[in-house]
Coordinates of C-alpha atoms in Angstrom, one line a residue:
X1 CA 8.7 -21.2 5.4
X2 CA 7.0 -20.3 8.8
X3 CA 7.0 -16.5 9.0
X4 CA 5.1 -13.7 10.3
X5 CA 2.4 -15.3 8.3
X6 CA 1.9 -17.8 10.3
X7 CA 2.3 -15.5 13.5
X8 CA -0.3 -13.8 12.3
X9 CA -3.1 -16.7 12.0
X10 CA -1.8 -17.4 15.7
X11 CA -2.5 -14.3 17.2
X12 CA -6.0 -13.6 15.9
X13 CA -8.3 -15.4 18.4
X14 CA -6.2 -13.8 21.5
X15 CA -7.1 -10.7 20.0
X16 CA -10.8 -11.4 19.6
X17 CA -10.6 -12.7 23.2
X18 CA -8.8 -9.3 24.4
X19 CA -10.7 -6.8 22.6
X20 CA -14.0 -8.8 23.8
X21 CA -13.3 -8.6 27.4
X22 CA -12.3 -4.9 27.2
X23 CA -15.8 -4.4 26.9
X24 CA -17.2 -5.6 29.4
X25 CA -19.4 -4.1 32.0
X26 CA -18.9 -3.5 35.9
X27 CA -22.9 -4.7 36.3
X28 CA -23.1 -6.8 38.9
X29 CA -24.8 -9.7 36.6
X30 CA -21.6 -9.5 34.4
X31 CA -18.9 -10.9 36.8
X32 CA -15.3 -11.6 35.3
X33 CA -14.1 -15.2 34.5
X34 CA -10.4 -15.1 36.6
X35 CA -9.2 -17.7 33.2
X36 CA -10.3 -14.9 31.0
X37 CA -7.4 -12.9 28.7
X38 CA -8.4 -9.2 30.0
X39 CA -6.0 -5.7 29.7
X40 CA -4.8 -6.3 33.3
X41 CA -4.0 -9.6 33.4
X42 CA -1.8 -9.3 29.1
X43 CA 1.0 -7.1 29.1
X44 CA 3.2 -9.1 32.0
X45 CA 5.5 -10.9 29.7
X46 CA 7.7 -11.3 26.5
X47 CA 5.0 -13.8 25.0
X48 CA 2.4 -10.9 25.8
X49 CA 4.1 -8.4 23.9
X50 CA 5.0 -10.2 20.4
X51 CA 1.6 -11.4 20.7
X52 CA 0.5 -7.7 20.9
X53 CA 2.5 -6.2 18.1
X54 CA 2.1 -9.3 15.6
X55 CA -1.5 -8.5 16.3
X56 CA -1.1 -4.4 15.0
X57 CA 0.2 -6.1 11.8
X58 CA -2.9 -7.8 11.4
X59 CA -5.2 -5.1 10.6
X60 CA -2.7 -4.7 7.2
X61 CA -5.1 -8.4 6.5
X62 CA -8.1 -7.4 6.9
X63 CA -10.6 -7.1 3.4
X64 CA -11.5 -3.5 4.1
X65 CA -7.7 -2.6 3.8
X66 CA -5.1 -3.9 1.9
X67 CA -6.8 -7.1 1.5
X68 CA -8.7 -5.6 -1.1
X69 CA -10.3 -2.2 -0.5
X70 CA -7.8 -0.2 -0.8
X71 CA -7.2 -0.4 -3.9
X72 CA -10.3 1.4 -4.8
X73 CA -8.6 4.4 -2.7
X74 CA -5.2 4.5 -4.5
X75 CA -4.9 2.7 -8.0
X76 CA -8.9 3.1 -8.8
X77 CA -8.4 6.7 -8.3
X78 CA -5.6 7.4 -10.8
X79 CA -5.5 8.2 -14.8
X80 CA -4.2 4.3 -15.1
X81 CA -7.4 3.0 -13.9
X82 CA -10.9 2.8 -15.5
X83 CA -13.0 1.6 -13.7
X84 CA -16.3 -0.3 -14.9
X85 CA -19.5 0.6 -13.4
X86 CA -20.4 3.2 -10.4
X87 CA -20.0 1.6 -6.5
X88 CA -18.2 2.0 -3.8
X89 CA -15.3 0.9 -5.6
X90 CA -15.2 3.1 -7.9
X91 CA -16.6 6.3 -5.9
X92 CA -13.8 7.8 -4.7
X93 CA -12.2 8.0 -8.5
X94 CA -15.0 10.3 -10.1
X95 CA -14.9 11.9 -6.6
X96 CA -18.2 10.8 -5.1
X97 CA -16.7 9.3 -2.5
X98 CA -19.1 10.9 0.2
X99 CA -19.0 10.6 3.9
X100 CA -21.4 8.1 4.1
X101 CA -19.6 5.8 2.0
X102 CA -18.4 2.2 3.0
X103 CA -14.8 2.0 1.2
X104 CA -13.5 5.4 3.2
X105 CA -15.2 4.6 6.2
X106 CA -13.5 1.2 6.6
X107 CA -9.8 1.8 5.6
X108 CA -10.1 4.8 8.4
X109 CA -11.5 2.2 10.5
X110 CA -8.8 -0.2 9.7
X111 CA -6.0 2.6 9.8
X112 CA -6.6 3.7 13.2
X113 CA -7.0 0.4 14.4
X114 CA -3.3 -0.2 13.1
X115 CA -2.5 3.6 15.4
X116 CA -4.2 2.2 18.5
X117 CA -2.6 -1.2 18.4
X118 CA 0.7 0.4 18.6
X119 CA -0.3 2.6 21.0
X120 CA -1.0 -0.1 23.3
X121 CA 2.2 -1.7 22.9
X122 CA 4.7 1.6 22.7
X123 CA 2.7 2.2 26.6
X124 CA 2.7 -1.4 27.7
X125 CA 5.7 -3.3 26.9
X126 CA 8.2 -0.8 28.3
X127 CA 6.9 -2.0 31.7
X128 CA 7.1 -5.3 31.2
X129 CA 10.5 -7.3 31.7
X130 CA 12.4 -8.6 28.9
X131 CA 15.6 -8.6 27.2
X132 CA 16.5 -5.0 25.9
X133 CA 16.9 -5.6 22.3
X134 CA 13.4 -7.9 22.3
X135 CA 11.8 -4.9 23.8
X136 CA 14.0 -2.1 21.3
X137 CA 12.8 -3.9 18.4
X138 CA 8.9 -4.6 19.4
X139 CA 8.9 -0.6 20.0
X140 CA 10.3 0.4 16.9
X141 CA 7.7 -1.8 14.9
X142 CA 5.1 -0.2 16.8
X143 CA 6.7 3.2 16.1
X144 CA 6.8 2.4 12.4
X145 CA 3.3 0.9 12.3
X146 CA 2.0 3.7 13.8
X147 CA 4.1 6.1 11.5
X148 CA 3.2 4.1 8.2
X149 CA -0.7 4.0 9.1
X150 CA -0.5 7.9 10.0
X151 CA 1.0 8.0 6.0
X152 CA -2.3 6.8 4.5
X153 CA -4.4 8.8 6.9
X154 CA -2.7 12.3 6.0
X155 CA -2.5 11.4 2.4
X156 CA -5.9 10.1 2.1
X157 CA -8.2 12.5 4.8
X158 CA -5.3 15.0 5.2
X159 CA -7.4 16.3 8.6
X160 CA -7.3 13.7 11.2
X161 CA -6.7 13.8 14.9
X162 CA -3.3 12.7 16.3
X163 CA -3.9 10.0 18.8
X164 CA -0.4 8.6 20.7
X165 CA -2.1 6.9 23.7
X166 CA -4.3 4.2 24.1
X167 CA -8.2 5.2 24.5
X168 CA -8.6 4.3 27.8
X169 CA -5.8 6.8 29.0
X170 CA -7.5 9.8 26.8
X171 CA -10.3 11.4 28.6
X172 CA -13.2 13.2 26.4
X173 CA -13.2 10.6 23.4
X174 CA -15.2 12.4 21.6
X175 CA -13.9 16.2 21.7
X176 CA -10.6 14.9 20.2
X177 CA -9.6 17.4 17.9
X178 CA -8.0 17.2 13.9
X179 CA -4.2 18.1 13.5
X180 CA -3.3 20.3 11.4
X181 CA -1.6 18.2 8.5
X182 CA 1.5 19.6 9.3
X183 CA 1.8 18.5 12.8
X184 CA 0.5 14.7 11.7
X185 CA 3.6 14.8 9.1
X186 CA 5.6 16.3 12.3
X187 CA 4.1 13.3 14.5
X188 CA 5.0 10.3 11.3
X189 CA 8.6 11.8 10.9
X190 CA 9.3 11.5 14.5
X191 CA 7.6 8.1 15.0
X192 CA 9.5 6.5 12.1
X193 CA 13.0 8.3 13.2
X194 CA 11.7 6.0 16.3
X195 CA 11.7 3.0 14.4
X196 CA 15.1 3.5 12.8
X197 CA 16.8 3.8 16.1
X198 CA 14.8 0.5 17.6
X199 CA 14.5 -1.7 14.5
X200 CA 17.1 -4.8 13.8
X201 CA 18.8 -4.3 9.9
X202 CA 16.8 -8.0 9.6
X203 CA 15.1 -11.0 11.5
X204 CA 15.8 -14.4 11.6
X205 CA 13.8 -16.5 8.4
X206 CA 10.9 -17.7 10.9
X207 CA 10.1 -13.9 11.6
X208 CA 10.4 -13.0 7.6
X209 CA 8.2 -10.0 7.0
X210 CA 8.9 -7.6 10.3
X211 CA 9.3 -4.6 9.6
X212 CA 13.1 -3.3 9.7
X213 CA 16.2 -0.6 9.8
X214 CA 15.6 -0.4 5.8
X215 CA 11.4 0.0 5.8
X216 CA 11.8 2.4 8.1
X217 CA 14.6 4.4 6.6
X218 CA 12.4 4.1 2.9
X219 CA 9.2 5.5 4.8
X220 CA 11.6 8.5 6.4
X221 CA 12.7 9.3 2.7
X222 CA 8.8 8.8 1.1
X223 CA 7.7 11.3 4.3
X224 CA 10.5 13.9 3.3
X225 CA 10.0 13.6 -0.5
X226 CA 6.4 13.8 -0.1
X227 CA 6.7 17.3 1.9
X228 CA 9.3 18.7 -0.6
X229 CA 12.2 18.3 1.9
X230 CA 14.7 17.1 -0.6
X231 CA 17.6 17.3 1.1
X232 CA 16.4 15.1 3.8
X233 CA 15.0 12.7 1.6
X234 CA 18.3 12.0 0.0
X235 CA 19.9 11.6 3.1
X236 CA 17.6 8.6 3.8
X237 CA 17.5 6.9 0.7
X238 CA 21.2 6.9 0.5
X239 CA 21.5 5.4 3.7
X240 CA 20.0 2.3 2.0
X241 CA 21.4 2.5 -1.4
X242 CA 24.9 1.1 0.3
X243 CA 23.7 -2.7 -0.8
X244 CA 21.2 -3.7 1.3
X245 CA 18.8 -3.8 -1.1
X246 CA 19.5 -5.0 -5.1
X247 CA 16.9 -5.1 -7.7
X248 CA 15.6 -8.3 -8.5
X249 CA 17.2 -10.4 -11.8
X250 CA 13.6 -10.7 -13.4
X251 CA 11.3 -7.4 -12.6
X252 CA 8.4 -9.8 -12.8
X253 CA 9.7 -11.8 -10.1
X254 CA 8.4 -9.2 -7.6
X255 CA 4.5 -9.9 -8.3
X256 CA 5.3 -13.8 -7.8
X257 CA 3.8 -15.7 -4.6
X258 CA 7.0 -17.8 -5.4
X259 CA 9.7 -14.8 -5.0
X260 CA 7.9 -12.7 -2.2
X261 CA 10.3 -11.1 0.4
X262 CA 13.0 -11.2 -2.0
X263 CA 16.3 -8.9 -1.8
X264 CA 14.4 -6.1 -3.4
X265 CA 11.8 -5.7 -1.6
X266 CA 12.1 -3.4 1.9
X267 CA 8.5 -3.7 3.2
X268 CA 5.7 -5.7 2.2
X269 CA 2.2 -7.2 3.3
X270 CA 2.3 -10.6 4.3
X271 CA -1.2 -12.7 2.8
X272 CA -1.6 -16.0 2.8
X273 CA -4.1 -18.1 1.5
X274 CA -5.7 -20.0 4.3
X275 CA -9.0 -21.5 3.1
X276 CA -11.3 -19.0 4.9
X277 CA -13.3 -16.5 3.5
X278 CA -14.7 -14.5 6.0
X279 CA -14.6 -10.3 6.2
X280 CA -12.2 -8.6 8.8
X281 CA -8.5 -9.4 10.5
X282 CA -9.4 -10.6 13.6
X283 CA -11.7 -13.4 14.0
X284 CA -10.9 -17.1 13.3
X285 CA -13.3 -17.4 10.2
X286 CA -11.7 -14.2 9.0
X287 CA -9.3 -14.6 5.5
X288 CA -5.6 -13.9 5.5
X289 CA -5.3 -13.9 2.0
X290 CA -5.6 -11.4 -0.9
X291 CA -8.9 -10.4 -2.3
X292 CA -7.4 -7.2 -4.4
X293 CA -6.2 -9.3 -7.5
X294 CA -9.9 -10.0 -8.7
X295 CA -10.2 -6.3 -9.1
X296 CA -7.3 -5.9 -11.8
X297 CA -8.3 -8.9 -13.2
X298 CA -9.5 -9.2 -16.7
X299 CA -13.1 -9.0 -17.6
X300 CA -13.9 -12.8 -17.8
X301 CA -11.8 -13.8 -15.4
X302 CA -13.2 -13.2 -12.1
X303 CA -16.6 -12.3 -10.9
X304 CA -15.7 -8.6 -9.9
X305 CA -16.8 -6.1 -11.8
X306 CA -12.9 -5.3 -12.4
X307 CA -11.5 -2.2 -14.7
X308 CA -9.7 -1.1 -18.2
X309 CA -6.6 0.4 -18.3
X310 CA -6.6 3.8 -20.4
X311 CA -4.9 3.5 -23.5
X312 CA -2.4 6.4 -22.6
X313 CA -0.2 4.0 -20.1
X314 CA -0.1 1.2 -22.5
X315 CA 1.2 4.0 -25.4
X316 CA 4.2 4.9 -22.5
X317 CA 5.4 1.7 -22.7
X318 CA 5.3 1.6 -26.5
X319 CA 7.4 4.3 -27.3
X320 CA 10.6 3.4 -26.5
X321 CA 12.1 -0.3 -26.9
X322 CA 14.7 -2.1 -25.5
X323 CA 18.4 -2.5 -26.6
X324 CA 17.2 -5.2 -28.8
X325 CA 14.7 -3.3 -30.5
X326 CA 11.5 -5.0 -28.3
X327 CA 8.9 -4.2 -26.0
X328 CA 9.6 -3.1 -22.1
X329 CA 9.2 -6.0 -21.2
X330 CA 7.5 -4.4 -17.9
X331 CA 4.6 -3.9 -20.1
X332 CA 4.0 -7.8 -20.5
X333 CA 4.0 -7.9 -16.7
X334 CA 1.6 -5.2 -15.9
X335 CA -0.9 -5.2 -18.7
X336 CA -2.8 -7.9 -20.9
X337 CA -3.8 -6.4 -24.4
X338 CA -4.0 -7.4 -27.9
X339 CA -0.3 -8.1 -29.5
X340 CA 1.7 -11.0 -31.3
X341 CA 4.6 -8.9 -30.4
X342 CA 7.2 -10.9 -28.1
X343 CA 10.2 -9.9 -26.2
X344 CA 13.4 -12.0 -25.0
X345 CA 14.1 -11.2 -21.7
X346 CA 15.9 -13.8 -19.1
X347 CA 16.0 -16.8 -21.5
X348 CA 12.2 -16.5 -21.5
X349 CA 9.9 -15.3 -24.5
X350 CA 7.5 -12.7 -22.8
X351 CA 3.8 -12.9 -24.9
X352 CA 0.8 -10.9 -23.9
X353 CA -0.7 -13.7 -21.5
X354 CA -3.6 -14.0 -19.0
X355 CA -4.7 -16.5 -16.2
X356 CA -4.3 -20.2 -17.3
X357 CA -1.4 -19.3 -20.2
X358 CA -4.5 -17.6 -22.8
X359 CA -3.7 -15.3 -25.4
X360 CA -5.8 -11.9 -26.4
X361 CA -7.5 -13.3 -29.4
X362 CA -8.5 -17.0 -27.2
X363 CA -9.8 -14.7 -24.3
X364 CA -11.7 -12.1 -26.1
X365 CA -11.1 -11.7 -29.8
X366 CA -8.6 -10.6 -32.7
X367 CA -10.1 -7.3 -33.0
X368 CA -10.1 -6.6 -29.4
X369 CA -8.9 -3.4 -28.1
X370 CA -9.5 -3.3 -24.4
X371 CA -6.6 -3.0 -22.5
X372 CA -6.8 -4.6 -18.7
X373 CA -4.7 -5.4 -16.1
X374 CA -2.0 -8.4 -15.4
X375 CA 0.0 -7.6 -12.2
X376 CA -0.4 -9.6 -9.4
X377 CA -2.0 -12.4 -11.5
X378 CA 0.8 -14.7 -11.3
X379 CA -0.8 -17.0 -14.0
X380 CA 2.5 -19.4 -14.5
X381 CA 3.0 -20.1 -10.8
X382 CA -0.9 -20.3 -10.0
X383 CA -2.8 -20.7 -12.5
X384 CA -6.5 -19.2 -12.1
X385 CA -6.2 -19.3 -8.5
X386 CA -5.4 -15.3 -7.9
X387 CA -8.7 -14.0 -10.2
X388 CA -10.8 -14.6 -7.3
X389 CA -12.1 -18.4 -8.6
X390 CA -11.3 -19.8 -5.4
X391 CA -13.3 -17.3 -3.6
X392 CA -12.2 -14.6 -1.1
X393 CA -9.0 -14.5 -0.3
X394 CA -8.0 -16.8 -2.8
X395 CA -4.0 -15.8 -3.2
X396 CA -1.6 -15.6 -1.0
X397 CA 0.8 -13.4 -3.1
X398 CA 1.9 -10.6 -0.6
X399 CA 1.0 -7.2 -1.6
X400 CA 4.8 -5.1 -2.1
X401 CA 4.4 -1.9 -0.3
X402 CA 8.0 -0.3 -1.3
X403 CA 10.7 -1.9 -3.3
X404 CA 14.1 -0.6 -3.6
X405 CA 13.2 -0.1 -7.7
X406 CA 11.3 2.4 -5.7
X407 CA 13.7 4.2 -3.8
X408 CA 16.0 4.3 -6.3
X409 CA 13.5 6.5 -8.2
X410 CA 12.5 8.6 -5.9
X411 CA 16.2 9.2 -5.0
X412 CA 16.6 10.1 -8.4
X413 CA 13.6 12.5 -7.7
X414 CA 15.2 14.3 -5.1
X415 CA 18.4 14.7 -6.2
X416 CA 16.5 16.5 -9.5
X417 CA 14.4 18.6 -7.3
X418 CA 16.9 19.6 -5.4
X419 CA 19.1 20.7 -7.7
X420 CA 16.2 23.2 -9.5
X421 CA 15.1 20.6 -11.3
X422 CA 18.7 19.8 -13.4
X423 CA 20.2 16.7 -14.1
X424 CA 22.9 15.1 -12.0
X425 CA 25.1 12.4 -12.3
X426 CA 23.4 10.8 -9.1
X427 CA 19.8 11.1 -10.8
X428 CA 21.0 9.6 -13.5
X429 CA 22.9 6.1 -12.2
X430 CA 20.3 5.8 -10.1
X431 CA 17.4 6.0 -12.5
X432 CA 20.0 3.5 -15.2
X433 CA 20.0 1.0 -12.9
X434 CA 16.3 0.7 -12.8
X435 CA 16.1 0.8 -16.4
X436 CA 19.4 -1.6 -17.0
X437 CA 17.3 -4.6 -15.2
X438 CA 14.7 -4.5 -18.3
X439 CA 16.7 -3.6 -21.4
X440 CA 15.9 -0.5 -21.4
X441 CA 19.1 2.1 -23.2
X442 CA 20.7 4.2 -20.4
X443 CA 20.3 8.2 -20.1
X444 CA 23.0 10.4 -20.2
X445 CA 21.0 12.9 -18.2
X446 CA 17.4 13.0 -17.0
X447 CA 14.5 15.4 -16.2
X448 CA 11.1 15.4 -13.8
X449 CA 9.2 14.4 -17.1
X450 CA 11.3 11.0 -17.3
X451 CA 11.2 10.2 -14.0
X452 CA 7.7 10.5 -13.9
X453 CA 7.3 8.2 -16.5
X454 CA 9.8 5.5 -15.4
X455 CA 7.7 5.6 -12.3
X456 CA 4.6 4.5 -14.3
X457 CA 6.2 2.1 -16.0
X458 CA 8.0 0.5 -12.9
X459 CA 5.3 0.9 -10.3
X460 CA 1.6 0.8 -11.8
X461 CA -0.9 -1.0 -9.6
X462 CA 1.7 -0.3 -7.0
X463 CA -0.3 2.1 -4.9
X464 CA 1.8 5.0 -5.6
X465 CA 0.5 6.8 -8.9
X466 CA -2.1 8.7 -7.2
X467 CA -0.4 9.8 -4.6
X468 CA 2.1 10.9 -6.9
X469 CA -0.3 13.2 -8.5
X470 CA -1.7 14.3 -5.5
X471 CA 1.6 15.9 -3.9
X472 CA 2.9 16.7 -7.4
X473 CA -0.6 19.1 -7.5
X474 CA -1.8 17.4 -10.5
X475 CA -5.2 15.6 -9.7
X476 CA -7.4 18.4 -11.1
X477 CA -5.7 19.3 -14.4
X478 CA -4.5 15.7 -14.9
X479 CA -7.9 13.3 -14.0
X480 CA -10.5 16.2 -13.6
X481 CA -10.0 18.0 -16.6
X482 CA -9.6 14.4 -18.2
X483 CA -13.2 12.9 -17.3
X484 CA -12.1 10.0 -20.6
X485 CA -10.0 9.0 -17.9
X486 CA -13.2 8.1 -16.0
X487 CA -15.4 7.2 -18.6
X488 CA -16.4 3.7 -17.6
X489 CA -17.8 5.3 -14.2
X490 CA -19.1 8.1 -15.2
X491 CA -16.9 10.9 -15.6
X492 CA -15.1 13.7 -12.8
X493 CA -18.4 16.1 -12.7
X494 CA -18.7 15.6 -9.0
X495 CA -15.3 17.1 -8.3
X496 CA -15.4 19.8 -6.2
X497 CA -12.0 21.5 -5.2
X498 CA -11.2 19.6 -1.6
X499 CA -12.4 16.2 -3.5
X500 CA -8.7 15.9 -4.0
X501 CA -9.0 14.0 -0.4
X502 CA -11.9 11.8 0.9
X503 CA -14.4 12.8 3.0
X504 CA -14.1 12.1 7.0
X505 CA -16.5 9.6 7.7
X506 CA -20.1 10.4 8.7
X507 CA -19.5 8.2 11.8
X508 CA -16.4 9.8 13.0
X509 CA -18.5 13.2 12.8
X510 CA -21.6 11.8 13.8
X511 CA -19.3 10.7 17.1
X512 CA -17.2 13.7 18.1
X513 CA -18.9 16.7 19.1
X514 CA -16.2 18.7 19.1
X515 CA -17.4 20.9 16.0
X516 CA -15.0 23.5 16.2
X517 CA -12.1 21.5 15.7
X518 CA -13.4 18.1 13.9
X519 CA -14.9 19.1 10.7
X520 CA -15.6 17.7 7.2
X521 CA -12.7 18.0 4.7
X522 CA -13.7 21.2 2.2
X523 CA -15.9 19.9 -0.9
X524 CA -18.4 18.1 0.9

């Protein structure tokens, strides 16, 4: 199906072209070419501006984001995740993360390249002449890509400057000062309140993968329940819990290249394999595809260094069973270990299984007792491909950034928190019907502590454990004073308090000189 994917590939060498010619000199010697694309002669039509915001989706692509490095700045930093050896991967999880690291440096990079794209477009396109809705819904996708990059900033650098116009309207680049964190969640609530009032409930199938209504009312509810502002956050899930979202039949379903974009899934980043290999989003050589799954991959099964998972997650799973007396069968989906154990779940016999259909004892041994990861791998619908042995950007399994499995839970989260942490009725149908999809026996009332660990279950190496952690207040006593947790990288002694949240680039401070108002986040 032709989708924003494709849009995507199309856009990229305008971009190069525009972002080229912006520049250019005034020197005499360096006269301008009258058939070249340049800022003055873009934003005059409707082509013009779905070329511009398809192309501030397109830094979502690019290797240094959620391509692949990411990952090494959510999942690789939680108490799932142990990481083998000590590199920029794996930095910013024993909290070594320094400023003049790469991983950091390019995801800000990448994130604010995301801000100013939509910046561009939310103060060009409402000059240019179209039909309203066209323009309403370009607008709110800036508005939510704008919102949704300004998410990861705050909840990665927490100090970062607030930047709503593009750079060539700001005088004084480089004495732009850090928001306080409050006013940055002030600036993502309003931008994504933006989005709901702009965005279309869906798009036709050739624009699958824009975002929408629902995306931007899950973000609104993720922003609220992230700052404690429960009430609010219900408000907003419940507006999409009216059934415009369902959970999938099979919860593996959701990892599958086959299944992407299905009816449970509210927001997700659209990869696709297309032969090239090259870094970046932008240029013509550059790789659409994903790179991240060679880094949960198995040892053995990709050329990454790669990671264990710590034996603790696996445990969660194991002690409760389903209905029929079996394992979650989540647990097959997520993690490869060393069982004989089976579960019957959707007419299919669930077995602990890596790339190309091996068993435990075939890949490693019968006494083996690593645990590693299996999400994402999609083994039955592409073999090997995913574990990175078709190079960079190998799979073109898209990358689920919020699922209504999701929303459900953190609904459930709310409604507990707002009620002084006591059951309620609402919690509790809400967190059932997560738990009815897999088999899993129904509560008759629930706590925090159950919640929490239906989230691990339902949504490892799905970006959000960290994150969890880090607004629940539980980074230091849960991964710092658990350095095990760490062991395969050496350990949490490098945590100092502060390291909760990465350092601000040495570039970025190396660049503004406003030092009264742009400093390095405390601990480094």
């Amino acid at each position: 199906m032709k989708n924003i994917k494709t849009s995507i590939i199309g856009i990229l060498a305008m971009l190069t072209v525009l972002v080229v010619n912006t520049n250019c000199s005034d020197d005499v010697l360096n006269q301008s070419n009258p058939n070249d694309l340049v800022p003055s002669s873009f934003w005059q039509t409707p082509e013009d501006a779905n070329k511009a915001i398809i192309g501030a989706y397109s830094p979502f692509l690019a290797i240094t984001y959620y391509s692949r490095f990411e990952i090494f700045l959510s999942d690789y930093r939680d108490d799932v995740v142990n990481g083998f050896n000590t590199s920029d991967r794996t930095a910013a999880g024993a909290f070594n993360a320094t400023a003049d690291r790469n991983a950091p440096r390019w995801m800000w990079e990448a994130q604010f390249r995301g801000v100013a794209r939509s910046n561009d477009v939310l103060f060009y396109v409402p000059n240019i002449e179209m039909e309203a809705t066209e323009k309403d819904n370009i607008l709110g996708e800036a508005y939510f890509i704008r919102g949704f990059n300004y998410f990861n900033l705050v909840n990665n650098f927490l100090n970062v400057p607030i930047i709503t116009l593009p750079t060539t309207e700001i005088p004084n680049l480089d004495l732009l000062p850090q928001a306080p964190p409050a006013e940055t969640w002030a600036q993502i609530e309003a931008d994504l309140k933006m989005a709901q009032s702009k965005l279309p409930t869906s798009w036709p199938a050739t624009q699958t993968g824009r975002a929408t209504y629902g995306a931007a009312t899950g973000m609104l509810g993720k922003v609220y329940l992230y700052q404690g502002k429960y009430d609010l956050a219900k408000i907003e899930f419940a507006k999409i819990m009216d059934g415009s979202y369902e959970l999938t039949d099979d919860y593996a379903h959701n990892f599958t290249e086959e299944f992407e974009n299905n009816k449970e899934s509210l927001f997700e980043v659209q990869l696709i394999s297309d032969g090239n290999q090259g870094w970046g989003a932008d240029d013509a050589s550059s790789g659409s595809g994903s790179a991240f799954q060679a880094d949960l991959a198995p040892v053995g099964y990709t050329n990454q260094n790669t990671m264990r998972v710590n034996q603790w997650a696996l445990d969660l799973f194991l002690d409760e069973q389903t209905t029929n007396g079996e394992i979650d069968p989540r647990a097959y989906a997520t993690f490869f270990w060393n069982t004989q154990d089976s579960t019957q779940y959707k007419g299919k016999s669930l077995k602990s299984r890596t790339y190309l259909n091996v068993s435990y004892p075939d890949a490693y041994s019968a006494t083996g007792t690593n645990i590693y990861g299996n999400k994402y791998a999609d083994w039955e619908f592409n073999g090997k491909k995913e574990s990175r042995d078709g190079g960079w950007h190998s799979s073109g399994n898209n990358l689920r950034i919020l699922r209504y499995a999701d929303v459900l839970l953190m609904f459930a989260e709310a409604e507990v928190m707002a009620n002084g942490g006591n059951s309620t009725q609402p919690a509790v149908d809400a967190v059932n019907e997560v738990r009815r999809r897999v088999d899993m026996a129904e509560f008759t009332s629930v706590t925090m502590q159950d919640i929490e660990d239906e989230r691990v279950k339902e949504l490892t190496f799905e970006r959000t454990r960290y994150f969890d952690l880090l607004r629940w207040g539980r980074v230091k006593s849960r991964i710092v004073d658990n350095p095990d947790l760490k062991s395969e990288s050496g350990g949490t002694s490098s945590y100092k308090p502060g390291r909760e949240y990465l350092a601000i680039p040495l570039t970025e401070l190396d660049g503004n000189n406003n030092d009264e108002e742009f400093k390095q986040n405390e601990g480094y």
